[in-house]
């Protein structure tokens, strides 16, 4: 899954080792002060092709822009080892003076797997370390709890398995410990898929056979990207002017209707 930058509604995918750049024609400082830049750090549920990340970035209104650094299969440890976190911090150093930089931090799906050898206390501390480094470089950390899986017991079509409960608590703890903003996507997405039920929730599943209940198909990226956008606006109302609304989609999401 590639790396992409987004300026307004245009998405360009570049090589996974290539840092994205803001276009040179960004112009003078915006009348409302420094415009926002969004740098997304996370696993495949954030990344291009299967995650909510580009669904968040696509409706940005110029001069806002963003880069999706999400990496398929990443844990909080491997994201660092692969050099992706260094890309995030390089962008903070380069752009924090001219932009209000927001870094979404969303991990857990892979950290919780025993074969990846990331003990829970290490995972918890990694989230805290990420947020503290963002702050030290002049950015604002947004701790995004993990997107729910859409796994339902056969007898409970409105009760998805809460398989990321502890990872949600880790995001809450990291936000509190660092004075950062919590974006509780896990709670919101779990409540939503429970409300609309298994059949409607599976419409967002990745793959032609719709059997991947973790990753999102292209429309699922839009739906859950909108959910993240709305949660960010609720937590940081000053960003509303930079994210184009989708009243129809937001109405469906927050009224527990299939979108």
Coordinates of C-alpha atoms in Angstrom, one line a residue:
X1 CA 0.0 0.0 0.0
X2 CA 1.5 3.3 -1.1
X3 CA 2.1 6.7 0.4
X4 CA -0.1 9.6 -0.7
X5 CA -0.4 13.3 -0.3
X6 CA -3.7 15.1 -0.6
X7 CA -4.3 18.7 -1.5
X8 CA -7.9 19.5 -1.8
X9 CA -9.6 16.6 -3.5
X10 CA -6.6 15.4 -5.5
X11 CA -4.8 12.2 -4.5
X12 CA -1.4 11.2 -5.8
X13 CA 0.1 7.9 -4.8
X14 CA 3.9 7.8 -4.8
X15 CA 6.5 5.2 -3.9
X16 CA 6.5 3.9 -0.4
X17 CA 9.9 5.3 0.4
X18 CA 9.3 8.7 -1.1
X19 CA 8.3 11.6 1.1
X20 CA 5.4 13.6 -0.3
X21 CA 5.7 17.4 -0.7
X22 CA 3.3 20.2 -0.5
X23 CA 3.0 22.0 -3.8
X24 CA 5.2 25.0 -4.1
X25 CA 2.4 27.4 -5.0
X26 CA 0.8 27.3 -1.5
X27 CA 0.6 31.1 -1.4
X28 CA 0.6 33.6 1.5
X29 CA -0.5 32.7 5.0
X30 CA -4.2 32.2 5.2
X31 CA -6.4 34.9 6.7
X32 CA -7.4 32.7 9.6
X33 CA -3.7 32.1 10.5
X34 CA -1.6 29.1 9.8
X35 CA -3.5 26.5 7.7
X36 CA -3.5 22.9 8.9
X37 CA -1.5 20.0 7.6
X38 CA -2.5 16.5 8.5
X39 CA 0.1 13.7 8.7
X40 CA -1.5 10.3 9.2
X41 CA 0.5 7.6 11.1
X42 CA -1.0 4.2 11.4
X43 CA -1.5 0.6 10.2
X44 CA -3.5 -0.7 7.2
X45 CA -6.7 0.6 8.7
X46 CA -5.3 4.1 8.1
X47 CA -3.3 3.4 4.9
X48 CA -4.1 3.8 1.2
X49 CA -6.2 0.9 -0.2
X50 CA -8.1 -0.4 2.7
X51 CA -8.0 2.3 5.4
X52 CA -9.9 5.4 6.3
X53 CA -7.0 7.8 5.8
X54 CA -7.7 9.1 2.3
X55 CA -11.4 9.3 3.2
X56 CA -10.3 11.9 5.8
X57 CA -7.9 13.7 3.5
X58 CA -10.0 13.9 0.3
X59 CA -12.5 16.6 1.6
X60 CA -9.8 18.9 2.8
X61 CA -10.3 22.5 1.6
X62 CA -7.3 24.5 0.4
X63 CA -4.9 25.6 1.8
X64 CA -5.3 22.5 4.1
X65 CA -3.4 19.5 2.9
X66 CA -2.2 16.1 4.2
X67 CA 0.0 13.0 3.8
X68 CA -1.1 9.5 4.5
X69 CA 1.9 7.6 5.9
X70 CA -0.2 4.6 7.0
X71 CA 1.6 1.3 6.4
X72 CA 0.0 -2.1 5.9
X73 CA 1.0 -4.6 8.6
X74 CA 2.6 -2.0 10.8
X75 CA 2.9 -2.1 14.6
X76 CA 4.1 0.8 16.7
X77 CA 7.5 -0.8 16.6
X78 CA 7.7 -1.7 12.9
X79 CA 6.4 1.7 11.8
X80 CA 9.6 3.1 13.4
X81 CA 11.8 0.4 12.0
X82 CA 10.5 0.9 8.5
X83 CA 11.4 4.6 8.6
X84 CA 7.8 5.8 8.4
X85 CA 7.8 7.6 11.7
X86 CA 11.0 9.4 10.6
X87 CA 9.1 10.6 7.5
X88 CA 6.4 12.0 9.8
X89 CA 8.9 13.8 12.0
X90 CA 10.7 15.2 9.0
X91 CA 7.5 16.7 7.8
X92 CA 6.9 18.2 11.2
X93 CA 10.3 19.8 11.2
X94 CA 9.8 21.2 7.7
X95 CA 6.2 22.4 7.9
X96 CA 5.4 23.2 11.6
X97 CA 6.6 26.8 11.2
X98 CA 4.1 27.6 8.4
X99 CA 1.3 25.2 9.3
X100 CA -0.7 23.9 12.2
X101 CA 0.4 20.3 11.9
X102 CA -1.9 17.5 13.2
X103 CA -0.6 14.0 13.4
X104 CA -3.2 11.2 13.7
X105 CA -1.8 8.2 15.5
X106 CA -3.7 4.9 15.1
X107 CA -2.2 1.5 15.9
X108 CA -3.4 -1.7 17.5
X109 CA -4.6 -4.2 15.0
X110 CA -1.1 -5.6 14.6
X111 CA 0.4 -4.7 17.9
X112 CA -2.2 -7.1 19.6
X113 CA -1.0 -10.1 17.6
X114 CA 1.4 -12.2 19.7
X115 CA 3.5 -13.1 16.7
X116 CA 4.5 -9.5 16.3
X117 CA 6.2 -9.4 19.7
X118 CA 4.9 -6.1 21.0
X119 CA 4.0 -6.5 24.6
X120 CA 1.0 -4.4 25.7
X121 CA 3.0 -2.1 28.0
X122 CA 5.5 -1.4 25.2
X123 CA 2.6 -0.6 22.8
X124 CA 1.1 1.7 25.3
X125 CA 4.4 3.5 25.8
X126 CA 5.0 3.7 22.1
X127 CA 1.8 5.6 21.7
X128 CA 2.8 8.0 24.5
X129 CA 6.2 8.5 22.9
X130 CA 4.8 9.2 19.5
X131 CA 2.4 11.9 21.0
X132 CA 5.2 13.5 23.0
X133 CA 7.5 13.7 20.0
X134 CA 4.8 15.3 17.9
X135 CA 4.3 17.9 20.6
X136 CA 8.1 18.5 21.0
X137 CA 8.3 19.3 17.3
X138 CA 5.5 21.8 17.4
X139 CA 2.6 19.6 16.2
X140 CA -0.6 18.4 17.7
X141 CA -1.2 14.7 18.3
X142 CA -4.6 13.2 17.6
X143 CA -4.8 9.7 19.3
X144 CA -7.2 7.8 17.1
X145 CA -8.5 4.6 18.7
X146 CA -8.5 1.6 16.3
X147 CA -11.3 1.1 13.7
X148 CA -13.5 -1.7 14.8
X149 CA -13.4 -5.0 13.0
X150 CA -16.8 -6.0 11.5
X151 CA -16.9 -9.5 13.0
X152 CA -20.3 -10.6 14.2
X153 CA -21.2 -13.9 16.0
X154 CA -23.5 -15.9 13.9
X155 CA -26.3 -15.5 16.4
X156 CA -25.8 -11.7 17.0
X157 CA -26.0 -9.6 13.9
X158 CA -26.1 -6.4 15.9
X159 CA -23.3 -7.2 18.4
X160 CA -19.9 -7.0 16.7
X161 CA -17.0 -8.6 18.6
X162 CA -15.2 -5.9 20.7
X163 CA -11.8 -7.2 19.8
X164 CA -9.9 -3.9 20.2
X165 CA -11.2 -2.9 23.6
X166 CA -7.8 -2.8 25.3
X167 CA -6.2 -1.0 22.4
X168 CA -8.9 1.6 22.7
X169 CA -8.1 2.0 26.4
X170 CA -4.4 2.5 25.4
X171 CA -5.3 5.3 23.1
X172 CA -7.4 7.0 25.8
X173 CA -4.5 6.6 28.3
X174 CA -1.9 8.0 25.8
X175 CA -4.1 11.0 25.1
X176 CA -4.6 11.7 28.8
X177 CA -0.9 11.2 29.7
X178 CA 0.3 13.6 27.0
X179 CA -2.5 16.2 27.0
X180 CA -3.4 15.2 23.4
X181 CA -6.7 15.0 21.7
X182 CA -8.6 11.7 21.7
X183 CA -10.5 10.7 18.5
X184 CA -12.5 7.7 19.7
X185 CA -13.0 6.0 16.4
X186 CA -13.2 2.6 18.0
X187 CA -16.2 3.5 20.1
X188 CA -17.9 5.3 17.3
X189 CA -17.3 2.7 14.6
X190 CA -18.3 -0.2 16.9
X191 CA -21.6 1.6 17.9
X192 CA -22.3 2.3 14.2
X193 CA -21.8 -1.2 12.9
X194 CA -23.8 -2.6 15.8
X195 CA -26.7 -0.3 15.0
X196 CA -26.8 -0.9 11.2
X197 CA -26.2 -4.6 11.7
X198 CA -24.0 -7.3 10.1
X199 CA -25.4 -7.2 6.5
X200 CA -25.1 -3.5 6.2
X201 CA -21.7 -3.3 7.8
X202 CA -20.3 -6.0 5.5
X203 CA -21.1 -3.8 2.6
X204 CA -17.9 -1.9 3.5
X205 CA -15.7 -5.1 3.6
X206 CA -12.6 -5.3 1.5
X207 CA -12.4 -7.7 -1.5
X208 CA -14.8 -8.9 -4.1
X209 CA -16.0 -11.7 -1.8
X210 CA -16.5 -9.2 1.1
X211 CA -14.9 -11.6 3.5
X212 CA -12.2 -9.1 4.8
X213 CA -13.9 -7.7 7.9
X214 CA -10.9 -5.5 8.9
X215 CA -10.1 -3.5 5.8
X216 CA -12.4 -1.2 3.9
X217 CA -13.5 -1.1 0.3
X218 CA -13.4 2.2 -1.6
X219 CA -16.8 3.3 -0.3
X220 CA -16.0 2.1 3.2
X221 CA -12.9 4.4 3.1
X222 CA -15.3 7.3 2.4
X223 CA -17.7 6.4 5.1
X224 CA -15.3 5.9 7.9
X225 CA -13.1 8.7 6.7
X226 CA -16.1 10.9 7.1
X227 CA -16.6 9.5 10.6
X228 CA -13.1 10.4 11.5
X229 CA -13.5 13.9 10.0
X230 CA -16.6 14.5 12.0
X231 CA -15.0 13.3 15.2
X232 CA -12.0 15.6 14.6
X233 CA -14.4 18.6 14.0
X234 CA -16.2 17.8 17.2
X235 CA -12.9 17.7 19.1
X236 CA -11.2 20.6 17.3
X237 CA -14.0 22.9 16.0
X238 CA -11.5 25.3 14.6
X239 CA -10.8 22.8 11.8
X240 CA -14.4 22.8 10.5
X241 CA -13.6 25.5 7.9
X242 CA -11.0 23.3 6.4
X243 CA -13.0 20.1 5.9
X244 CA -15.8 20.1 3.3
X245 CA -19.1 18.9 4.8
X246 CA -21.0 15.9 3.5
X247 CA -24.3 16.4 5.3
X248 CA -26.0 13.4 3.7
X249 CA -23.3 11.0 4.8
X250 CA -22.9 12.6 8.3
X251 CA -26.6 12.4 8.8
X252 CA -26.6 8.7 8.0
X253 CA -23.6 7.9 10.2
X254 CA -24.8 9.7 13.3
X255 CA -28.4 8.6 12.9
X256 CA -27.3 4.9 12.7
X257 CA -28.4 4.5 9.1
X258 CA -26.6 2.4 6.5
X259 CA -24.7 4.9 4.4

